[in-house]
């Protein structure tokens, strides 16, 4: 009696095992790169880790098909390699001899990809489902873009600088004009003959005392 | 007593720093390392220094002497040397105008990159994600992320010079900022420029020094420096090496634009410019060599990173194909594993051969880039791999800005100083004239911010200045040596400095430099004719790289216009002056006859 029960129990899983073959049309290949991701803190891949994988995948299937009771036994794994890569197929909980369609498996994995990754402390690059493209995080575009802020600051500073320079030179010119009109009444022999380019705008520098040295050293 | 109201530098140091700031520009960073690499590494220094002594320093001295003696901008100075030569000055102004138009666009790009460095992840480090979030944008995948950032996000480049889109707003804003800063620096003429050059000439050295330390401590940098400085003496036998050395000295010192004449015109009459000429030329060359050490260190780092990434990709490929445990193949045992796998699984290995890359460090080191590609693509790629990349990025682009701005100061001064000498304009205030010139150049420069703008930029860069400068400086040195006369020139210098220039200067002015320049001139023309239709590099979106394309007819006509417009100033002005003199001569004769008649 006991043997019969045992055989009956083992039969479904034995039946299901043949459904999983490398290159199966409804299966996916999984590849883990634990050492690349974790380095010294890498854990060893063993039976328990495989159990966790199957349980996580069952969780993903349950989440996607809300209502259908997927179990660890529905996730069938085969062709394990030392690389830590293997194939898996998902059997339907209602009928263990039929496989769940490829597309459904893909959608389920995509939906819960983040949870599956974190269960193994891995990322999209180190836990690869060959054939399932990762959904990349939506790019965050802060509004306004940061470069515009820096630009605004610098532009404002430059604008302020230009305005200050222009205003001070206008004020200087006004001051000089007032001084000149007073000076012209008193002295008549300070005639500055402007040569060549006749700039009168920067008038503080007095040329007459600058030629002290005949040979200016560097 | 006649008092001069011409503004002047506050002290001779300002003049020297202004010349250094002008001469040390982007070419020292992005052209010299390329030439050094292409023409035999350390061996290139030999023709470089020989050309510096034979042509660079004497021509530099010549321009400073003219400016300081005549105390006028380039047009006035040449008119004073001989009325028929005013066209040389005019040609300088036209060439400087072309340069001003496109040079500030480089500063705009530097600003763009600088502002984009203030982000947690540098935008050129990763590719942006495509619309359905399954992968990266295709153009970015085929090219690299740094190329994508430059060609698509910075320039939004079209696929050829004929296609045009609108103005890139970000670029236009940055160009506006660049011109705003330029105006702020030159608004009071030499008074404001003199203060700014203290910073723009010294700070780039600080950054270069910091980068030198950072560069040589990078992983694999020493490979780059050793590889590229190892002299390959056989290159010295190649005449192109000598031609390129001469051309590089010539353009690097910024001769012929009229800037040196303009700067020197603000000097004291007795300023000892001989020593200053030698010092500035040596500083310029020294900076080139310094910058190339930094560049080669960066190259070495980038090549090593690419090489190691290539090895890592190969390792992963082998691991995945043969499903071996992760730690079985290491990067060091890669080659032995390849042999082992080839013998044990030959069919499987044969399938791999087209995916297997050949990782070669020397090949990575041999990729030589110059120009904007080096500054904005190669360097930013290296920077993204450094730790604390935002800091290095900000420092680097700030340095590029200072170098570019320093040169712009000189370029704009070369236009404004001769304009000021004209009676028409001399009544305008400094600020107004400078503002008008800046606004004019800004408006025309907006054309370079359109989607095909980079192609126009390349055209101006390649044809706008080179030929005209060679022509201008050739005329300059021949007219000073033979039309004005070496004896007269000697006396002028003695008047200013107190002693005559020695035989070295006279031989180079009268003999060696003109010969060299004529050779360069002929070589340039021959190359141009032999080169067939001029071509440019157009960015191809699908292939993700630049493709050599011929210029269309309208562009070729424009190139011709660029070349002719500045060069023709010389003969046209001479003709105009000749006609004027004839007319005036006839007028004077008729006036004298009238007065003779009237006194009788």
PDB file of N, CA, C and O in Angstrom, chain A residues 131-175:
ATOM      1  N   UNK A 131      16.410  35.643 -23.129  1.00  0.00           N
ATOM      2  CA  UNK A 131      15.223  35.809 -23.963  1.00  0.00           C
ATOM      3  C   UNK A 131      14.234  36.779 -23.364  1.00  0.00           C
ATOM      4  O   UNK A 131      13.351  37.279 -24.051  1.00  0.00           O
ATOM      5  N   UNK A 132      14.370  37.063 -22.098  1.00  0.00           N
ATOM      6  CA  UNK A 132      13.463  38.034 -21.472  1.00  0.00           C
ATOM      7  C   UNK A 132      14.261  39.312 -21.265  1.00  0.00           C
ATOM      8  O   UNK A 132      15.197  39.350 -20.465  1.00  0.00           O
ATOM      9  N   UNK A 133      13.877  40.350 -22.009  1.00  0.00           N
ATOM     10  CA  UNK A 133      14.607  41.613 -21.882  1.00  0.00           C
ATOM     11  C   UNK A 133      14.229  42.285 -20.576  1.00  0.00           C
ATOM     12  O   UNK A 133      13.058  42.318 -20.211  1.00  0.00           O
ATOM     13  N   UNK A 134      15.184  42.814 -19.856  1.00  0.00           N
ATOM     14  CA  UNK A 134      14.850  43.467 -18.586  1.00  0.00           C
ATOM     15  C   UNK A 134      14.104  44.766 -18.845  1.00  0.00           C
ATOM     16  O   UNK A 134      14.346  45.436 -19.838  1.00  0.00           O
ATOM     17  N   UNK A 135      13.189  45.072 -17.958  1.00  0.00           N
ATOM     18  CA  UNK A 135      12.516  46.364 -18.056  1.00  0.00           C
ATOM     19  C   UNK A 135      13.369  47.359 -17.317  1.00  0.00           C
ATOM     20  O   UNK A 135      13.510  47.287 -16.101  1.00  0.00           O
ATOM     21  N   UNK A 136      13.962  48.283 -18.059  1.00  0.00           N
ATOM     22  CA  UNK A 136      14.876  49.227 -17.427  1.00  0.00           C
ATOM     23  C   UNK A 136      14.092  50.268 -16.650  1.00  0.00           C
ATOM     24  O   UNK A 136      12.969  50.604 -17.002  1.00  0.00           O
ATOM     25  N   UNK A 137      14.700  50.745 -15.618  1.00  0.00           N
ATOM     26  CA  UNK A 137      14.041  51.747 -14.772  1.00  0.00           C
ATOM     27  C   UNK A 137      13.727  52.983 -15.590  1.00  0.00           C
ATOM     28  O   UNK A 137      14.521  53.407 -16.418  1.00  0.00           O
ATOM     29  N   UNK A 138      12.568  53.544 -15.344  1.00  0.00           N
ATOM     30  CA  UNK A 138      12.182  54.741 -16.084  1.00  0.00           C
ATOM     31  C   UNK A 138      13.154  55.856 -15.760  1.00  0.00           C
ATOM     32  O   UNK A 138      13.473  56.081 -14.598  1.00  0.00           O
ATOM     33  N   UNK A 139      13.622  56.554 -16.784  1.00  0.00           N
ATOM     34  CA  UNK A 139      14.596  57.619 -16.508  1.00  0.00           C
ATOM     35  C   UNK A 139      13.937  58.762 -15.742  1.00  0.00           C
ATOM     36  O   UNK A 139      12.796  59.131 -16.023  1.00  0.00           O
ATOM     37  N   UNK A 140      14.648  59.280 -14.785  1.00  0.00           N
ATOM     38  CA  UNK A 140      14.135  60.380 -13.986  1.00  0.00           C
ATOM     39  C   UNK A 140      14.604  61.681 -14.613  1.00  0.00           C
ATOM     40  O   UNK A 140      15.798  61.948 -14.657  1.00  0.00           O
ATOM     41  N   UNK A 141      13.693  62.468 -15.138  1.00  0.00           N
ATOM     42  CA  UNK A 141      14.080  63.749 -15.722  1.00  0.00           C
ATOM     43  C   UNK A 141      13.626  64.866 -14.807  1.00  0.00           C
ATOM     44  O   UNK A 141      12.462  65.244 -14.829  1.00  0.00           O
ATOM     45  N   UNK A 142      14.535  65.385 -13.993  1.00  0.00           N
ATOM     46  CA  UNK A 142      14.107  66.473 -13.113  1.00  0.00           C
ATOM     47  C   UNK A 142      13.779  67.702 -13.943  1.00  0.00           C
ATOM     48  O   UNK A 142      14.403  67.967 -14.957  1.00  0.00           O
ATOM     49  N   UNK A 143      12.775  68.389 -13.501  1.00  0.00           N
ATOM     50  CA  UNK A 143      12.337  69.536 -14.285  1.00  0.00           C
ATOM     51  C   UNK A 143      12.438  70.793 -13.444  1.00  0.00           C
ATOM     52  O   UNK A 143      11.732  70.893 -12.447  1.00  0.00           O
ATOM     53  N   UNK A 144      13.204  71.814 -13.670  1.00  0.00           N
ATOM     54  CA  UNK A 144      14.026  72.038 -14.851  1.00  0.00           C
ATOM     55  C   UNK A 144      15.319  71.230 -14.823  1.00  0.00           C
ATOM     56  O   UNK A 144      15.785  70.887 -13.750  1.00  0.00           O
ATOM     57  N   UNK A 145      15.897  70.947 -15.983  1.00  0.00           N
ATOM     58  CA  UNK A 145      17.126  70.138 -15.997  1.00  0.00           C
ATOM     59  C   UNK A 145      18.232  70.849 -15.238  1.00  0.00           C
ATOM     60  O   UNK A 145      18.315  72.074 -15.270  1.00  0.00           O
ATOM     61  N   UNK A 146      19.083  70.080 -14.543  1.00  0.00           N
ATOM     62  CA  UNK A 146      20.076  70.700 -13.653  1.00  0.00           C
ATOM     63  C   UNK A 146      21.018  71.645 -14.370  1.00  0.00           C
ATOM     64  O   UNK A 146      21.466  72.640 -13.789  1.00  0.00           O
ATOM     65  N   UNK A 147      21.322  71.366 -15.652  1.00  0.00           N
ATOM     66  CA  UNK A 147      22.296  72.218 -16.322  1.00  0.00           C
ATOM     67  C   UNK A 147      21.746  73.613 -16.507  1.00  0.00           C
ATOM     68  O   UNK A 147      22.485  74.597 -16.450  1.00  0.00           O
ATOM     69  N   UNK A 148      20.455  73.710 -16.664  1.00  0.00           N
ATOM     70  CA  UNK A 148      19.829  75.018 -16.858  1.00  0.00           C
ATOM     71  C   UNK A 148      19.959  75.863 -15.597  1.00  0.00           C
ATOM     72  O   UNK A 148      20.108  77.087 -15.666  1.00  0.00           O
ATOM     73  N   UNK A 149      19.929  75.188 -14.460  1.00  0.00           N
ATOM     74  CA  UNK A 149      20.042  75.921 -13.194  1.00  0.00           C
ATOM     75  C   UNK A 149      21.434  76.535 -13.091  1.00  0.00           C
ATOM     76  O   UNK A 149      21.580  77.720 -12.791  1.00  0.00           O
ATOM     77  N   UNK A 150      22.459  75.712 -13.359  1.00  0.00           N
ATOM     78  CA  UNK A 150      23.829  76.232 -13.292  1.00  0.00           C
ATOM     79  C   UNK A 150      24.015  77.343 -14.316  1.00  0.00           C
ATOM     80  O   UNK A 150      24.617  78.381 -14.042  1.00  0.00           O
ATOM     81  N   UNK A 151      23.476  77.125 -15.511  1.00  0.00           N
ATOM     82  CA  UNK A 151      23.561  78.137 -16.556  1.00  0.00           C
ATOM     83  C   UNK A 151      22.937  79.437 -16.079  1.00  0.00           C
ATOM     84  O   UNK A 151      23.493  80.517 -16.274  1.00  0.00           O
ATOM     85  N   UNK A 152      21.752  79.321 -15.448  1.00  0.00           N
ATOM     86  CA  UNK A 152      21.059  80.510 -14.985  1.00  0.00           C
ATOM     87  C   UNK A 152      21.900  81.280 -13.984  1.00  0.00           C
ATOM     88  O   UNK A 152      21.985  82.514 -14.044  1.00  0.00           O
ATOM     89  N   UNK A 153      22.548  80.554 -13.087  1.00  0.00           N
ATOM     90  CA  UNK A 153      23.377  81.206 -12.071  1.00  0.00           C
ATOM     91  C   UNK A 153      24.524  81.967 -12.731  1.00  0.00           C
ATOM     92  O   UNK A 153      24.756  83.151 -12.465  1.00  0.00           O
ATOM     93  N   UNK A 154      25.232  81.275 -13.629  1.00  0.00           N
ATOM     94  CA  UNK A 154      26.394  81.904 -14.266  1.00  0.00           C
ATOM     95  C   UNK A 154      25.957  83.080 -15.134  1.00  0.00           C
ATOM     96  O   UNK A 154      26.568  84.153 -15.111  1.00  0.00           O
ATOM     97  N   UNK A 155      24.881  82.885 -15.882  1.00  0.00           N
ATOM     98  CA  UNK A 155      24.387  83.944 -16.770  1.00  0.00           C
ATOM     99  C   UNK A 155      23.990  85.173 -15.955  1.00  0.00           C
ATOM    100  O   UNK A 155      24.286  86.309 -16.340  1.00  0.00           O
ATOM    101  N   UNK A 156      23.338  84.929 -14.826  1.00  0.00           N
ATOM    102  CA  UNK A 156      22.949  86.036 -13.966  1.00  0.00           C
ATOM    103  C   UNK A 156      24.164  86.791 -13.457  1.00  0.00           C
ATOM    104  O   UNK A 156      24.195  88.030 -13.467  1.00  0.00           O
ATOM    105  N   UNK A 157      25.199  86.032 -13.060  1.00  0.00           N
ATOM    106  CA  UNK A 157      26.407  86.681 -12.560  1.00  0.00           C
ATOM    107  C   UNK A 157      27.059  87.518 -13.654  1.00  0.00           C
ATOM    108  O   UNK A 157      27.476  88.662 -13.413  1.00  0.00           O
ATOM    109  N   UNK A 158      27.122  86.965 -14.866  1.00  0.00           N
ATOM    110  CA  UNK A 158      27.744  87.704 -15.972  1.00  0.00           C
ATOM    111  C   UNK A 158      26.941  88.945 -16.295  1.00  0.00           C
ATOM    112  O   UNK A 158      27.492  90.040 -16.486  1.00  0.00           O
ATOM    113  N   UNK A 159      25.619  88.787 -16.337  1.00  0.00           N
ATOM    114  CA  UNK A 159      24.762  89.944 -16.617  1.00  0.00           C
ATOM    115  C   UNK A 159      24.961  91.039 -15.593  1.00  0.00           C
ATOM    116  O   UNK A 159      25.107  92.224 -15.931  1.00  0.00           O
ATOM    117  N   UNK A 160      24.993  90.639 -14.315  1.00  0.00           N
ATOM    118  CA  UNK A 160      25.204  91.616 -13.263  1.00  0.00           C
ATOM    119  C   UNK A 160      26.555  92.291 -13.428  1.00  0.00           C
ATOM    120  O   UNK A 160      26.676  93.516 -13.282  1.00  0.00           O
ATOM    121  N   UNK A 161      27.587  91.497 -13.749  1.00  0.00           N
ATOM    122  CA  UNK A 161      28.926  92.057 -13.945  1.00  0.00           C
ATOM    123  C   UNK A 161      28.946  93.094 -15.044  1.00  0.00           C
ATOM    124  O   UNK A 161      29.523  94.189 -14.888  1.00  0.00           O
ATOM    125  N   UNK A 162      28.304  92.776 -16.174  1.00  0.00           N
ATOM    126  CA  UNK A 162      28.300  93.709 -17.304  1.00  0.00           C
ATOM    127  C   UNK A 162      27.593  95.003 -16.906  1.00  0.00           C
ATOM    128  O   UNK A 162      28.084  96.110 -17.174  1.00  0.00           O
ATOM    129  N   UNK A 163      26.449  94.853 -16.239  1.00  0.00           N
ATOM    130  CA  UNK A 163      25.694  96.046 -15.862  1.00  0.00           C
ATOM    131  C   UNK A 163      26.514  96.917 -14.921  1.00  0.00           C
ATOM    132  O   UNK A 163      26.593  98.138 -15.077  1.00  0.00           O
ATOM    133  N   UNK A 164      27.163  96.273 -13.946  1.00  0.00           N
ATOM    134  CA  UNK A 164      27.981  97.039 -12.994  1.00  0.00           C
ATOM    135  C   UNK A 164      29.085  97.790 -13.720  1.00  0.00           C
ATOM    136  O   UNK A 164      29.299  98.996 -13.497  1.00  0.00           O
ATOM    137  N   UNK A 165      29.773  97.086 -14.636  1.00  0.00           N
ATOM    138  CA  UNK A 165      30.878  97.731 -15.353  1.00  0.00           C
ATOM    139  C   UNK A 165      30.378  98.913 -16.167  1.00  0.00           C
ATOM    140  O   UNK A 165      30.991  99.984 -16.176  1.00  0.00           O
ATOM    141  N   UNK A 166      29.248  98.724 -16.867  1.00  0.00           N
ATOM    142  CA  UNK A 166      28.734  99.808 -17.697  1.00  0.00           C
ATOM    143  C   UNK A 166      28.315 101.001 -16.843  1.00  0.00           C
ATOM    144  O   UNK A 166      28.627 102.144 -17.158  1.00  0.00           O
ATOM    145  N   UNK A 167      27.633 100.706 -15.744  1.00  0.00           N
ATOM    146  CA  UNK A 167      27.157 101.801 -14.897  1.00  0.00           C
ATOM    147  C   UNK A 167      28.323 102.574 -14.300  1.00  0.00           C
ATOM    148  O   UNK A 167      28.329 103.809 -14.298  1.00  0.00           O
ATOM    149  N   UNK A 168      29.345 101.842 -13.816  1.00  0.00           N
ATOM    150  CA  UNK A 168      30.484 102.556 -13.213  1.00  0.00           C
ATOM    151  C   UNK A 168      31.203 103.390 -14.246  1.00  0.00           C
ATOM    152  O   UNK A 168      31.660 104.507 -13.949  1.00  0.00           O
ATOM    153  N   UNK A 169      31.312 102.910 -15.490  1.00  0.00           N
ATOM    154  CA  UNK A 169      32.018 103.723 -16.476  1.00  0.00           C
ATOM    155  C   UNK A 169      31.192 104.942 -16.856  1.00  0.00           C
ATOM    156  O   UNK A 169      31.742 106.026 -17.068  1.00  0.00           O
ATOM    157  N   UNK A 170      29.873 104.809 -16.911  1.00  0.00           N
ATOM    158  CA  UNK A 170      29.036 105.985 -17.190  1.00  0.00           C
ATOM    159  C   UNK A 170      29.177 107.018 -16.070  1.00  0.00           C
ATOM    160  O   UNK A 170      29.333 108.215 -16.311  1.00  0.00           O
ATOM    161  N   UNK A 171      29.160 106.536 -14.828  1.00  0.00           N
ATOM    162  CA  UNK A 171      29.312 107.445 -13.692  1.00  0.00           C
ATOM    163  C   UNK A 171      30.668 108.138 -13.731  1.00  0.00           C
ATOM    164  O   UNK A 171      30.786 109.335 -13.475  1.00  0.00           O
ATOM    165  N   UNK A 172      31.719 107.348 -14.064  1.00  0.00           N
ATOM    166  CA  UNK A 172      33.065 107.930 -14.135  1.00  0.00           C
ATOM    167  C   UNK A 172      33.118 109.045 -15.165  1.00  0.00           C
ATOM    168  O   UNK A 172      33.721 110.089 -14.936  1.00  0.00           O
ATOM    169  N   UNK A 173      32.477 108.760 -16.319  1.00  0.00           N
ATOM    170  CA  UNK A 173      32.504 109.768 -17.380  1.00  0.00           C
ATOM    171  C   UNK A 173      31.807 111.039 -16.924  1.00  0.00           C
ATOM    172  O   UNK A 173      32.287 112.149 -17.166  1.00  0.00           O
ATOM    173  N   UNK A 174      30.677 110.872 -16.230  1.00  0.00           N
ATOM    174  CA  UNK A 174      29.922 112.054 -15.758  1.00  0.00           C
ATOM    175  C   UNK A 174      30.784 112.853 -14.794  1.00  0.00           C
ATOM    176  O   UNK A 174      30.853 114.078 -14.884  1.00  0.00           O
ATOM    177  N   UNK A 175      31.456 112.122 -13.883  1.00  0.00           N
ATOM    178  CA  UNK A 175      32.292 112.790 -12.896  1.00  0.00           C
ATOM    179  C   UNK A 175      33.414 113.558 -13.576  1.00  0.00           C
ATOM    180  O   UNK A 175      33.722 114.692 -13.248  1.00  0.00           O
TER     181      UNK A 175
END
